[in-house]
């Protein structure tokens, strides 16, 4: 593979070792090429690692003499250090049948926030992921991923939050099979501080990138090689001509409002505090300088613009930012003409302490969360006319579904026949939340008995004076006897509260409205962790099987992934537990013989020294329902952890299982078909986490027969 000659690019995201010659990842590298590569790489390493007054932390490695304590996970293909040093590679040509390469760091204990800069390359086709492995947990947390191939070395910036316990970093490479495909790591560089901080003294520019414009762009300023006639300033960091900074000049501007953008690396975790930077700006009448944040959806929010025009000296700016989700900081300059002057930028830093005392601390909206298990939380209803919203619970039965949280707990119910009155409106208010925040509200509802859906349930925003500001959601589709999830994102400038409103127009049109599991988080619902964006260790089958596989043997059935109602009547769920309209796994009893089984096996679990907690939801409804069991598979042995037999409920039921296993293992869900075709068994929303389980879960087993079918407790 030939590579073109190139140099460090000051206005793009990459910094490159671009050389002519064979692929860097073949073992037969000519001696002259290897010497050139090593010499160039050494010069680059000096640029990467030399930073004044910066401490290089444990976990950093340039792979020059050794692997710095990094090891290949023996369960996967082995990474190999290049014979001449300077990088480590995952090459499928030497991996045999194994497709994955996992490089594990030594144990790290970084008590303060730090930034990892990774210099890597994906040649041909493949992917590279960075995971964090906390001590004592079965699952790793994905921090960063890349799939884009490149002919040059690329740099990635990843924030590492301060943690109280030890952890390891894992680099997982999956190059595609075939010649020319490989993944290589040139350097791992961990330093104290935040990744958005930069003094621009390093060639890689801390991962900052210029959004290229034909006429105006951000460039590296300073150094002794600059034009002596230039009116650009000295660097702020070193306060002399040797230092560097970023600047944009209008000299090549040709059109009105030509824009140059300098973009920070994307933050990889939530952060809040004070963003500081220095700038100079001349001929300010001819340019506009602003700073924005940009989220993953491409939404911009202006956070600062100058209050003065020209500045002959470096001026300090401090602005508070709250970033509950990943974002970029964008420094934007627009010019009116070629005589619009310049803007220079230097020494960007960040502190977890807010700059201004009047800035309110980051607000925790969980005060508005409620699953109604212990009461109404901070929700309340109008006091006139008696209670319309009632907190109820339904014992497991085969006629009426129970709550969404556990299947046996409490939820809110309104418009029951004995409280419905023609024309009556029932409002349920939530707690007041401060303004100027973007909120994601999630909740579950279910309807029963409505002839018309108009006004069956709607969601309003009220101000502090109890005046309705906006209707932000209403029922639009029939959802009969199924808990259905709703996500609503809203933003208001003033303090507000939500109100769930149900209107009963006349007795014959009224029905039952159920409400459960209300949660509120900061940010857009499309970005926050939720049913469609689950955290590690969670599987809801919405986007696939999460790596679960069928443990196939002769004369066995199969688990099927499906959405909606199962085809056989009087058995199986009407919808999934996650969304109500999503996917779940189940066995179709009509395709199996009595006592035939189907086994669904998890991905391999690492094992740990402490207790582990398995949580899942199961559905066992049907007069001929068989058995559902959870097995721990280790080596050639299986151990029973949990089991249920016979019809349990028409509801999704929550199960929690505590177990311990110190070595690699798998969890197997085994369903055995019962005596008739009305024996569908389903599972959904599987969660593995560090134990022990706090919630007793399915503490109310049900054998299939009860005198209290359809019993409601108030």
XYZ file of C-alpha atoms in Angstrom:
714
model
C 0.000 0.000 0.000
C 1.479 3.373 -1.008
C 1.042 6.446 1.161
C 1.473 10.013 0.006
C 3.867 12.464 1.641
C 2.126 14.946 3.972
C 2.717 16.996 7.099
C 0.935 17.927 10.268
C -2.267 19.728 9.402
C -3.034 22.700 11.622
C -6.554 23.119 10.316
C -7.857 19.581 10.416
C -8.541 16.886 12.999
C -5.745 14.568 11.928
C -2.098 14.674 12.643
C -0.352 12.354 10.315
C 2.594 10.151 9.667
C 2.179 10.027 5.908
C 5.087 8.342 4.168
C 5.700 6.607 0.868
C 6.344 2.901 1.004
C 4.779 -0.406 1.984
C 1.991 -0.765 4.526
C 3.050 -0.041 8.086
C 1.487 -3.303 9.174
C 3.422 -5.840 7.131
C 6.389 -7.467 8.802
C 8.597 -7.109 5.736
C 9.387 -3.384 6.138
C 12.603 -2.372 4.333
C 15.361 -1.187 6.666
C 15.581 2.278 5.086
C 11.824 2.759 5.347
C 11.824 1.558 8.936
C 14.619 3.992 9.835
C 12.754 6.863 8.187
C 9.556 5.896 9.964
C 11.304 5.600 13.298
C 13.031 8.959 12.882
C 9.802 10.693 11.880
C 7.880 8.983 14.663
C 10.491 10.026 17.224
C 10.168 13.643 16.163
C 6.411 13.354 16.386
C 6.586 11.766 19.817
C 8.553 14.748 21.070
C 5.781 17.001 19.813
C 3.107 14.850 21.421
C 4.698 14.303 24.802
C 6.421 17.627 25.404
C 4.094 19.876 27.336
C 5.312 22.377 29.879
C 4.367 21.586 33.459
C 2.167 18.637 32.438
C 2.247 15.327 34.257
C 1.947 12.183 32.169
C -0.235 9.704 34.067
C -0.104 5.951 34.467
C -1.669 4.227 31.485
C 0.216 6.344 28.952
C 2.351 4.451 26.439
C 4.290 5.156 23.243
C 5.098 1.438 22.645
C 8.710 2.379 22.009
C 10.532 -0.139 24.211
C 7.672 -2.225 25.636
C 3.898 -2.326 26.108
C 3.912 -0.335 29.410
C 1.912 -3.005 31.207
C -0.719 -3.359 28.486
C -1.537 -7.005 27.734
C -3.613 -8.871 25.175
C -6.663 -10.634 26.609
C -5.816 -14.336 26.087
C -9.424 -15.110 25.139
C -8.985 -13.120 21.926
C -6.398 -12.615 19.218
C -3.100 -11.074 20.322
C -1.909 -7.549 19.580
C 1.691 -7.382 18.330
C 4.265 -4.615 18.754
C 5.969 -3.616 15.534
C 9.517 -5.018 15.323
C 10.982 -1.520 15.124
C 8.718 -0.288 17.925
C 6.534 2.849 17.891
C 3.129 1.195 17.503
C 1.100 -1.886 18.325
C -1.171 -3.520 15.780
C -4.163 -5.846 15.434
C -3.579 -7.760 12.201
C -6.112 -10.444 11.159
C -3.493 -12.214 9.017
C -1.912 -13.531 12.242
C -5.044 -14.042 14.341
C -6.204 -17.421 13.111
C -9.973 -17.794 13.455
C -10.316 -15.131 16.142
C -11.894 -11.893 14.920
C -11.501 -9.642 17.966
C -8.374 -8.147 19.581
C -8.612 -6.821 23.160
C -5.755 -4.804 24.684
C -6.078 -4.402 28.476
C -4.377 -1.628 30.448
C -2.722 -2.094 33.827
C -4.952 -1.313 36.795
C -5.511 2.451 37.042
C -6.630 4.659 39.898
C -7.136 8.143 38.509
C -8.762 10.118 41.320
C -8.924 13.369 39.331
C -10.469 14.126 35.954
C -8.053 13.308 33.144
C -7.876 13.328 29.361
C -6.737 10.471 27.173
C -5.480 11.285 23.684
C -5.279 8.259 21.446
C -3.254 8.211 18.219
C -4.590 5.401 16.054
C -5.179 4.221 12.495
C -7.773 1.961 10.876
C -6.476 0.629 7.558
C -8.899 -0.876 5.076
C -12.004 -1.862 7.008
C -12.574 -2.379 10.726
C -13.396 -0.713 14.034
C -11.748 0.362 17.275
C -13.554 0.843 20.587
C -12.446 2.088 23.990
C -14.118 0.582 27.062
C -13.814 1.262 30.779
C -13.842 -1.791 33.067
C -14.673 -0.904 36.703
C -13.402 -3.280 39.336
C -15.985 -5.837 40.440
C -18.422 -5.494 37.504
C -19.378 -7.968 34.792
C -19.804 -5.388 32.052
C -17.544 -2.831 30.422
C -18.659 0.730 29.631
C -18.193 2.001 26.090
C -16.438 5.389 26.065
C -15.553 5.896 22.409
C -15.723 4.159 19.041
C -14.358 4.688 15.510
C -14.968 2.913 12.216
C -13.694 5.362 9.605
C -10.579 4.127 7.757
C -7.665 6.486 7.137
C -4.334 6.589 5.311
C -2.829 8.544 8.201
C -2.683 8.534 11.966
C -5.728 10.108 13.635
C -6.124 11.522 17.120
C -9.065 10.990 19.446
C -9.705 12.781 22.747
C -11.617 10.970 25.497
C -12.488 12.419 28.927
C -11.906 10.052 31.855
C -14.042 10.967 34.863
C -12.597 10.823 38.353
C -13.570 7.521 39.976
C -13.357 6.296 43.554
C -12.305 2.755 42.638
C -9.779 1.053 40.406
C -10.495 0.327 36.759
C -8.891 -0.745 33.502
C -9.082 0.567 29.936
C -9.793 -1.860 27.113
C -9.041 -1.232 23.449
C -11.166 -3.557 21.338
C -10.213 -3.843 17.658
C -12.138 -5.755 15.020
C -10.359 -5.470 11.655
C -12.160 -7.093 8.758
C -10.684 -10.256 7.373
C -8.526 -10.033 4.250
C -5.316 -8.378 3.150
C -4.770 -4.702 3.917
C -7.151 -4.572 6.902
C -5.663 -3.750 10.303
C -5.972 -1.491 13.343
C -2.946 0.132 14.967
C -2.325 2.287 18.055
C 0.646 4.654 17.911
C 0.340 6.271 21.314
C -1.829 6.455 24.428
C -1.332 9.747 26.235
C -3.137 10.410 29.565
C -2.764 13.797 31.257
C -4.604 15.605 34.079
C -7.429 17.933 33.092
C -10.181 18.130 30.517
C -9.917 17.319 26.816
C -11.366 20.680 25.764
C -8.372 22.418 27.395
C -5.602 23.528 25.018
C -2.710 25.989 24.774
C -2.008 25.033 21.121
C 1.671 24.310 21.782
C 1.327 20.743 20.516
C 1.158 19.757 16.854
C -2.086 17.838 17.268
C -3.847 20.973 18.632
C -5.530 18.904 21.359
C -7.992 17.528 18.821
C -9.390 20.949 17.860
C -10.381 21.136 14.206
C -11.051 23.857 11.668
C -14.205 23.600 9.567
C -12.608 24.374 6.239
C -13.781 27.393 4.268
C -12.329 28.342 0.851
C -11.457 31.845 2.061
C -11.320 32.155 5.877
C -9.898 29.535 8.241
C -8.312 29.199 11.657
C -4.504 28.871 11.525
C -1.685 28.305 14.010
C -0.102 31.646 14.892
C 3.129 32.574 16.611
C 6.645 30.979 16.335
C 9.807 32.672 15.131
C 8.996 31.973 11.492
C 6.141 34.446 11.218
C 6.091 37.426 8.880
C 7.919 40.372 10.572
C 5.387 42.748 8.969
C 2.483 40.920 10.591
C 0.382 42.738 13.179
C -0.539 39.472 14.888
C 0.213 39.260 18.636
C 2.707 37.218 20.628
C 1.515 33.989 22.168
C -0.245 34.288 25.554
C 1.003 31.020 27.080
C 4.706 31.895 26.928
C 4.253 35.630 26.368
C 6.795 35.647 23.551
C 7.240 34.881 19.865
C 8.072 31.225 20.440
C 4.630 30.157 21.568
C 1.561 29.308 19.506
C -2.093 30.244 19.403
C -4.965 30.039 16.915
C -6.074 32.965 14.783
C -8.348 33.782 11.870
C -7.711 36.709 9.521
C -10.063 38.474 7.127
C -7.439 39.144 4.468
C -8.873 36.523 2.110
C -12.544 37.137 2.853
C -14.447 37.693 -0.410
C -18.099 37.578 0.549
C -20.233 39.187 3.215
C -20.503 37.152 6.427
C -17.842 34.570 5.617
C -17.522 32.303 8.656
C -14.590 30.453 10.209
C -15.261 27.803 12.889
C -12.810 26.236 15.330
C -14.385 23.155 16.945
C -13.267 21.430 20.135
C -13.200 17.639 20.476
C -16.567 16.211 21.505
C -16.837 15.760 25.254
C -17.490 12.136 26.142
C -19.147 12.533 29.540
C -21.335 15.020 31.393
C -19.555 18.066 32.822
C -20.429 21.431 34.327
C -18.227 24.359 35.334
C -16.227 27.327 34.079
C -14.822 27.550 30.549
C -11.987 30.093 30.293
C -10.022 31.378 27.310
C -7.992 34.408 26.153
C -8.645 36.325 22.950
C -7.531 39.375 20.984
C -9.619 41.138 18.381
C -8.871 44.127 16.164
C -10.990 45.965 13.593
C -13.916 44.594 15.543
C -16.472 46.583 13.547
C -15.644 44.305 10.622
C -16.115 40.980 12.413
C -18.441 39.094 14.715
C -16.988 36.742 17.331
C -19.204 34.238 19.201
C -18.851 31.007 21.159
C -21.424 28.229 20.887
C -22.015 24.732 22.167
C -23.137 22.099 19.669
C -24.731 18.801 20.717
C -24.784 15.464 18.905
C -28.003 16.420 17.117
C -26.333 19.489 15.595
C -28.189 22.012 17.776
C -26.244 25.222 18.489
C -26.582 27.344 21.617
C -24.741 30.657 21.937
C -22.989 30.931 25.321
C -20.889 34.090 24.837
C -20.202 37.107 22.629
C -17.830 40.026 23.390
C -19.080 43.142 25.126
C -16.257 45.305 23.739
C -14.907 45.914 20.270
C -11.149 45.837 19.683
C -8.742 44.485 22.332
C -5.063 45.403 22.030
C -4.076 42.920 24.742
C -5.080 39.376 25.547
C -8.431 39.460 27.317
C -9.670 36.748 29.674
C -13.184 35.353 29.172
C -14.941 33.107 31.664
C -18.307 31.553 30.896
C -20.282 28.899 32.769
C -21.452 25.845 30.869
C -23.606 22.877 31.863
C -23.196 19.857 29.629
C -25.259 16.865 30.782
C -24.536 15.196 27.444
C -21.653 15.189 24.939
C -21.074 18.455 23.097
C -18.508 20.473 21.166
C -17.450 24.058 21.847
C -17.425 26.133 18.654
C -15.459 29.390 18.314
C -17.019 31.220 15.360
C -15.859 34.377 13.583
C -17.744 36.033 10.704
C -16.230 38.804 8.533
C -17.940 41.550 6.617
C -15.025 42.180 4.231
C -11.306 41.616 3.640
C -10.644 44.520 6.047
C -12.431 42.858 8.946
C -9.267 42.419 11.023
C -8.371 39.275 12.942
C -9.341 37.301 16.031
C -6.765 35.332 18.038
C -7.472 32.629 20.639
C -5.256 30.945 23.250
C -5.127 29.019 26.542
C -8.532 27.357 26.719
C -9.117 25.822 30.157
C -11.938 24.341 32.201
C -12.724 24.101 35.918
C -15.427 22.124 37.677
C -16.148 25.234 39.787
C -18.501 27.770 38.205
C -16.950 31.132 37.278
C -19.764 33.203 38.685
C -21.287 32.856 42.135
C -24.753 33.662 40.819
C -24.722 30.599 38.544
C -27.066 28.003 39.955
C -25.610 24.520 40.518
C -26.585 21.821 38.077
C -30.203 20.920 38.819
C -31.212 17.318 39.511
C -34.650 16.778 37.940
C -35.080 13.358 39.572
C -37.344 15.086 42.120
C -40.022 14.611 39.464
C -39.468 10.836 39.201
C -42.157 8.551 40.583
C -43.078 4.875 40.276
C -45.902 5.256 42.858
C -44.668 2.264 44.866
C -44.423 4.288 48.097
C -46.986 7.013 47.412
C -47.607 9.935 45.060
C -44.060 11.360 45.507
C -44.371 15.104 44.750
C -47.394 14.719 42.465
C -50.781 16.059 43.550
C -54.240 16.641 42.097
C -56.942 19.255 42.319
C -58.647 19.204 45.664
C -62.110 20.096 44.368
C -64.577 17.368 43.568
C -62.822 14.479 45.322
C -60.057 12.181 44.155
C -60.000 11.372 40.461
C -56.490 9.914 40.272
C -56.235 6.971 42.646
C -53.159 4.959 43.587
C -54.043 1.292 43.146
C -52.409 -2.117 42.936
C -53.590 -5.266 41.177
C -52.664 -8.730 42.379
C -51.303 -11.108 39.703
C -54.211 -12.502 37.695
C -55.180 -13.510 34.163
C -57.817 -10.808 33.523
C -56.419 -7.397 34.521
C -52.846 -6.228 34.076
C -50.869 -4.871 37.026
C -48.375 -2.021 37.253
C -45.468 -1.469 34.863
C -42.723 -1.280 37.505
C -42.880 -4.845 38.818
C -46.223 -6.333 37.731
C -47.290 -6.498 41.392
C -46.826 -2.896 42.549
C -48.817 0.328 42.470
C -49.833 2.760 39.732
C -52.303 5.611 39.218
C -55.774 5.017 37.829
C -58.364 7.626 36.828
C -61.850 7.836 35.272
C -63.027 4.641 36.928
C -66.778 4.183 36.636
C -67.562 5.272 40.176
C -65.617 8.549 39.877
C -66.379 9.530 36.288
C -68.772 12.423 35.881
C -69.862 13.891 32.551
C -67.662 16.764 31.534
C -65.297 16.303 34.477
C -61.611 17.028 34.063
C -58.969 15.355 36.243
C -55.583 17.063 36.530
C -52.492 15.499 38.074
C -49.726 18.064 38.691
C -46.026 17.415 39.053
C -43.452 19.386 41.069
C -42.227 22.775 39.826
C -38.997 22.618 37.809
C -36.745 25.641 37.071
C -36.803 27.281 33.643
C -34.132 27.511 30.939
C -33.464 23.787 31.075
C -34.247 21.239 28.391
C -36.090 18.335 30.015
C -36.798 14.819 28.836
C -40.025 13.500 30.350
C -40.778 9.784 30.087
C -43.830 7.933 31.380
C -46.023 4.896 30.735
C -49.757 4.924 30.212
C -52.472 2.400 29.386
C -56.109 2.825 28.320
C -59.093 0.569 28.814
C -62.707 0.888 27.722
C -62.632 4.182 25.817
C -65.010 4.477 22.866
C -63.216 7.651 21.729
C -59.620 8.631 22.399
C -60.173 12.401 22.239
C -58.996 13.922 25.535
C -58.527 10.483 27.117
C -55.088 11.664 28.283
C -53.081 14.786 27.474
C -49.965 16.439 28.864
C -49.850 20.198 29.532
C -47.208 22.626 30.745
C -48.407 24.972 33.523
C -46.609 27.985 34.965
C -46.310 28.803 38.671
C -49.640 30.626 38.556
C -51.442 27.457 37.425
C -52.006 28.849 33.942
C -51.708 26.351 31.104
C -48.940 27.382 28.699
C -48.966 24.612 26.106
C -50.308 21.154 25.332
C -47.174 19.138 24.534
C -48.674 15.656 24.008
C -51.946 13.810 23.630
C -52.999 10.227 22.925
C -52.969 9.671 19.187
C -53.193 5.895 18.786
C -55.298 3.247 20.422
C -53.265 1.347 23.016
C -55.600 -1.112 24.648
C -54.491 -2.797 27.851
C -50.779 -2.334 27.094
C -48.338 -0.143 28.995
C -47.031 2.244 26.333
C -43.961 4.439 26.741
C -43.997 8.158 25.877
C -41.007 10.491 25.522
C -41.446 14.280 25.419
C -38.699 16.914 25.250
C -39.601 20.466 26.302
C -37.919 23.757 27.193
C -39.477 26.829 28.796
C -37.847 30.064 30.030
C -39.840 30.168 33.267
C -40.383 27.638 36.097
C -43.050 25.145 35.061
C -44.787 21.958 36.082
C -46.394 19.238 34.009
C -50.049 18.266 34.311
C -51.560 14.969 33.180
C -55.131 15.750 32.146
C -57.960 13.308 31.449
C -61.419 14.525 30.419
C -64.569 12.432 30.700
C -67.053 13.887 28.160
C -69.924 11.548 29.000
C -70.461 8.374 30.947
C -70.506 6.046 27.914
C -67.269 7.355 26.433
C -65.319 7.186 29.687
C -62.816 4.483 30.444
C -59.807 3.742 32.581
C -56.517 5.637 32.275
C -53.456 4.165 33.985
C -50.189 6.026 34.627
C -46.845 4.732 35.944
C -43.051 5.145 36.029
C -42.660 8.881 35.422
C -39.044 10.027 35.035
C -37.420 13.350 34.143
C -33.814 13.887 33.004
C -31.885 16.841 31.621
C -31.399 17.083 27.865
C -33.077 15.937 24.691
C -34.716 12.505 24.899
C -32.817 11.447 21.777
C -29.528 11.877 23.661
C -30.337 10.719 27.176
C -30.082 7.155 28.424
C -33.445 5.488 27.924
C -35.237 2.555 26.286
C -33.738 3.314 22.868
C -30.307 4.188 24.286
C -29.686 1.636 27.054
C -26.520 1.596 29.189
C -24.047 -1.349 29.210
C -25.415 -4.603 30.550
C -28.966 -3.740 29.470
C -30.812 -5.521 26.670
C -34.363 -4.690 25.571
C -34.144 -6.339 22.124
C -35.252 -3.123 20.403
C -32.301 -3.028 18.002
C -31.317 -6.696 17.909
C -30.557 -9.717 20.040
C -27.678 -8.056 22.018
C -25.416 -11.005 21.246
C -27.753 -13.586 22.778
C -27.568 -16.904 20.930
C -29.664 -20.039 20.698
C -28.167 -22.998 22.490
C -29.297 -25.489 19.872
C -29.629 -29.198 20.415
C -31.664 -31.918 18.743
C -35.418 -31.835 19.359
C -35.347 -28.363 20.857
C -37.411 -25.282 20.130
C -36.241 -21.752 19.402
C -36.562 -18.331 20.992
C -38.053 -15.808 18.547
C -37.723 -12.016 18.472
C -41.080 -10.379 17.776
C -43.046 -7.186 18.262
C -46.755 -6.839 18.922
C -49.051 -9.629 20.037
C -48.104 -13.290 19.737
C -50.203 -15.190 17.143
C -51.874 -17.721 19.476
C -54.890 -16.371 21.375
C -55.163 -16.443 25.178
C -51.418 -16.712 25.658
C -48.375 -14.467 25.353
C -48.135 -10.678 25.817
C -49.976 -8.052 23.784
C -46.854 -5.899 23.605
C -43.331 -5.682 24.984
C -42.380 -4.314 28.406
C -39.940 -1.645 27.148
C -42.153 0.446 24.878
C -45.464 -1.385 24.573
C -44.926 -1.413 20.803
C -41.364 -2.781 20.756
C -39.609 -6.137 20.597
C -39.224 -9.046 23.015
C -38.090 -12.678 22.937
C -40.539 -15.558 23.302
C -41.204 -19.200 22.504
C -44.100 -19.988 20.157
C -45.717 -23.019 21.783
C -47.596 -24.001 18.626
C -44.226 -24.748 16.976
C -43.115 -27.087 19.782
C -44.149 -30.353 21.387
C -44.949 -30.681 25.101
C -41.817 -30.660 27.292
C -39.622 -29.442 24.437
C -37.258 -26.692 25.549
C -35.542 -23.654 24.052
C -32.375 -22.128 25.506
C -31.198 -18.550 24.998
C -27.581 -17.908 26.042
C -26.104 -14.537 26.983
C -22.785 -13.216 25.788
C -19.802 -14.317 27.841
C -19.692 -12.687 31.277
C -16.336 -11.966 32.852
C -17.092 -12.876 36.448
C -15.990 -10.872 39.471
C -15.164 -11.183 43.139
C -18.442 -9.738 44.424
C -22.165 -10.484 44.139
C -23.879 -9.885 40.810
C -27.497 -8.929 40.153
C -29.607 -10.118 37.233
C -32.923 -8.363 36.595
C -35.390 -9.233 33.853
C -39.102 -9.205 33.053
C -40.999 -12.342 32.123
C -44.495 -13.069 30.806
C -46.176 -16.399 31.548
C -49.852 -16.283 30.571
C -51.832 -19.215 29.195
C -53.665 -22.186 30.672
C -51.002 -24.620 29.457
C -47.921 -22.598 30.424
C -44.811 -24.641 31.163
C -41.571 -23.648 32.938
C -39.109 -20.760 32.718
C -35.686 -21.194 34.347
C -32.466 -19.213 34.617
C -29.273 -21.284 34.549
C -25.645 -20.383 35.162
C -23.487 -22.107 32.552
C -19.792 -22.557 33.406
C -17.556 -25.015 31.612
C -19.662 -28.093 30.937
C -21.920 -27.609 33.958
C -25.151 -25.732 34.556
C -26.577 -24.543 37.871
C -30.204 -23.518 38.459
C -30.554 -19.928 39.727
C -34.293 -19.240 39.400
C -37.438 -20.932 38.082
C -41.201 -20.413 37.676
C -43.773 -22.977 36.567
C -47.326 -22.592 35.296
C -49.438 -19.567 34.473
C -48.317 -16.519 36.470
C -50.141 -13.400 35.266
C -51.375 -11.481 32.247
C -48.815 -8.805 33.253
C -45.087 -8.561 32.695
C -43.526 -9.642 36.004
C -40.184 -8.494 37.384
C -37.586 -11.033 38.485
C -34.365 -10.352 40.396
C -31.638 -12.946 40.835
C -28.561 -12.624 43.053
C -25.618 -14.863 42.222
C -21.837 -15.045 42.460
C -19.340 -16.369 39.964
C -15.646 -15.544 39.931
C -14.764 -16.894 36.473
C -16.051 -16.621 32.914
C -19.633 -17.817 32.570
C -22.905 -17.463 30.676
C -26.515 -16.982 31.744
C -29.068 -19.231 30.011
C -32.822 -18.607 29.818
C -34.567 -21.957 29.372
C -38.262 -22.172 28.484
C -40.061 -25.545 28.490
C -43.319 -25.830 26.585
C -46.342 -26.857 28.651
C -49.236 -29.179 27.981
C -51.029 -27.115 25.316
C -50.389 -24.469 22.649
C -51.425 -21.837 25.202
C -47.920 -21.948 26.612
C -46.097 -18.948 25.119
C -43.337 -17.658 27.438
C -41.639 -14.274 26.904
C -38.738 -12.296 28.391
C -37.667 -8.653 28.028
C -35.517 -5.877 29.563
C -32.605 -7.959 30.848
C -30.164 -6.098 33.103
C -26.847 -7.228 34.583
C -25.321 -5.029 37.266
C -23.168 -5.121 40.358
C -25.024 -6.782 43.220
C -26.633 -7.423 45.497
C -30.091 -6.711 44.089
C -31.794 -4.100 46.277
C -35.306 -4.825 45.030
C -36.881 -8.141 46.123
C -38.529 -8.238 42.685
C -40.982 -11.090 42.164
C -41.605 -11.790 45.833
C -45.227 -12.782 45.116
C -45.137 -16.049 43.162
C -48.428 -17.137 41.616
C -49.236 -20.742 40.701
C -52.058 -20.026 38.265
C -55.116 -20.211 40.501
C -56.473 -17.655 42.952
C -59.711 -16.543 44.527
C -58.658 -12.943 44.072
C -58.534 -12.625 40.305
C -59.050 -9.006 39.252
C -58.661 -7.722 42.813
C -57.742 -4.042 43.065
C -56.383 -2.530 46.261
C -56.770 1.205 47.017
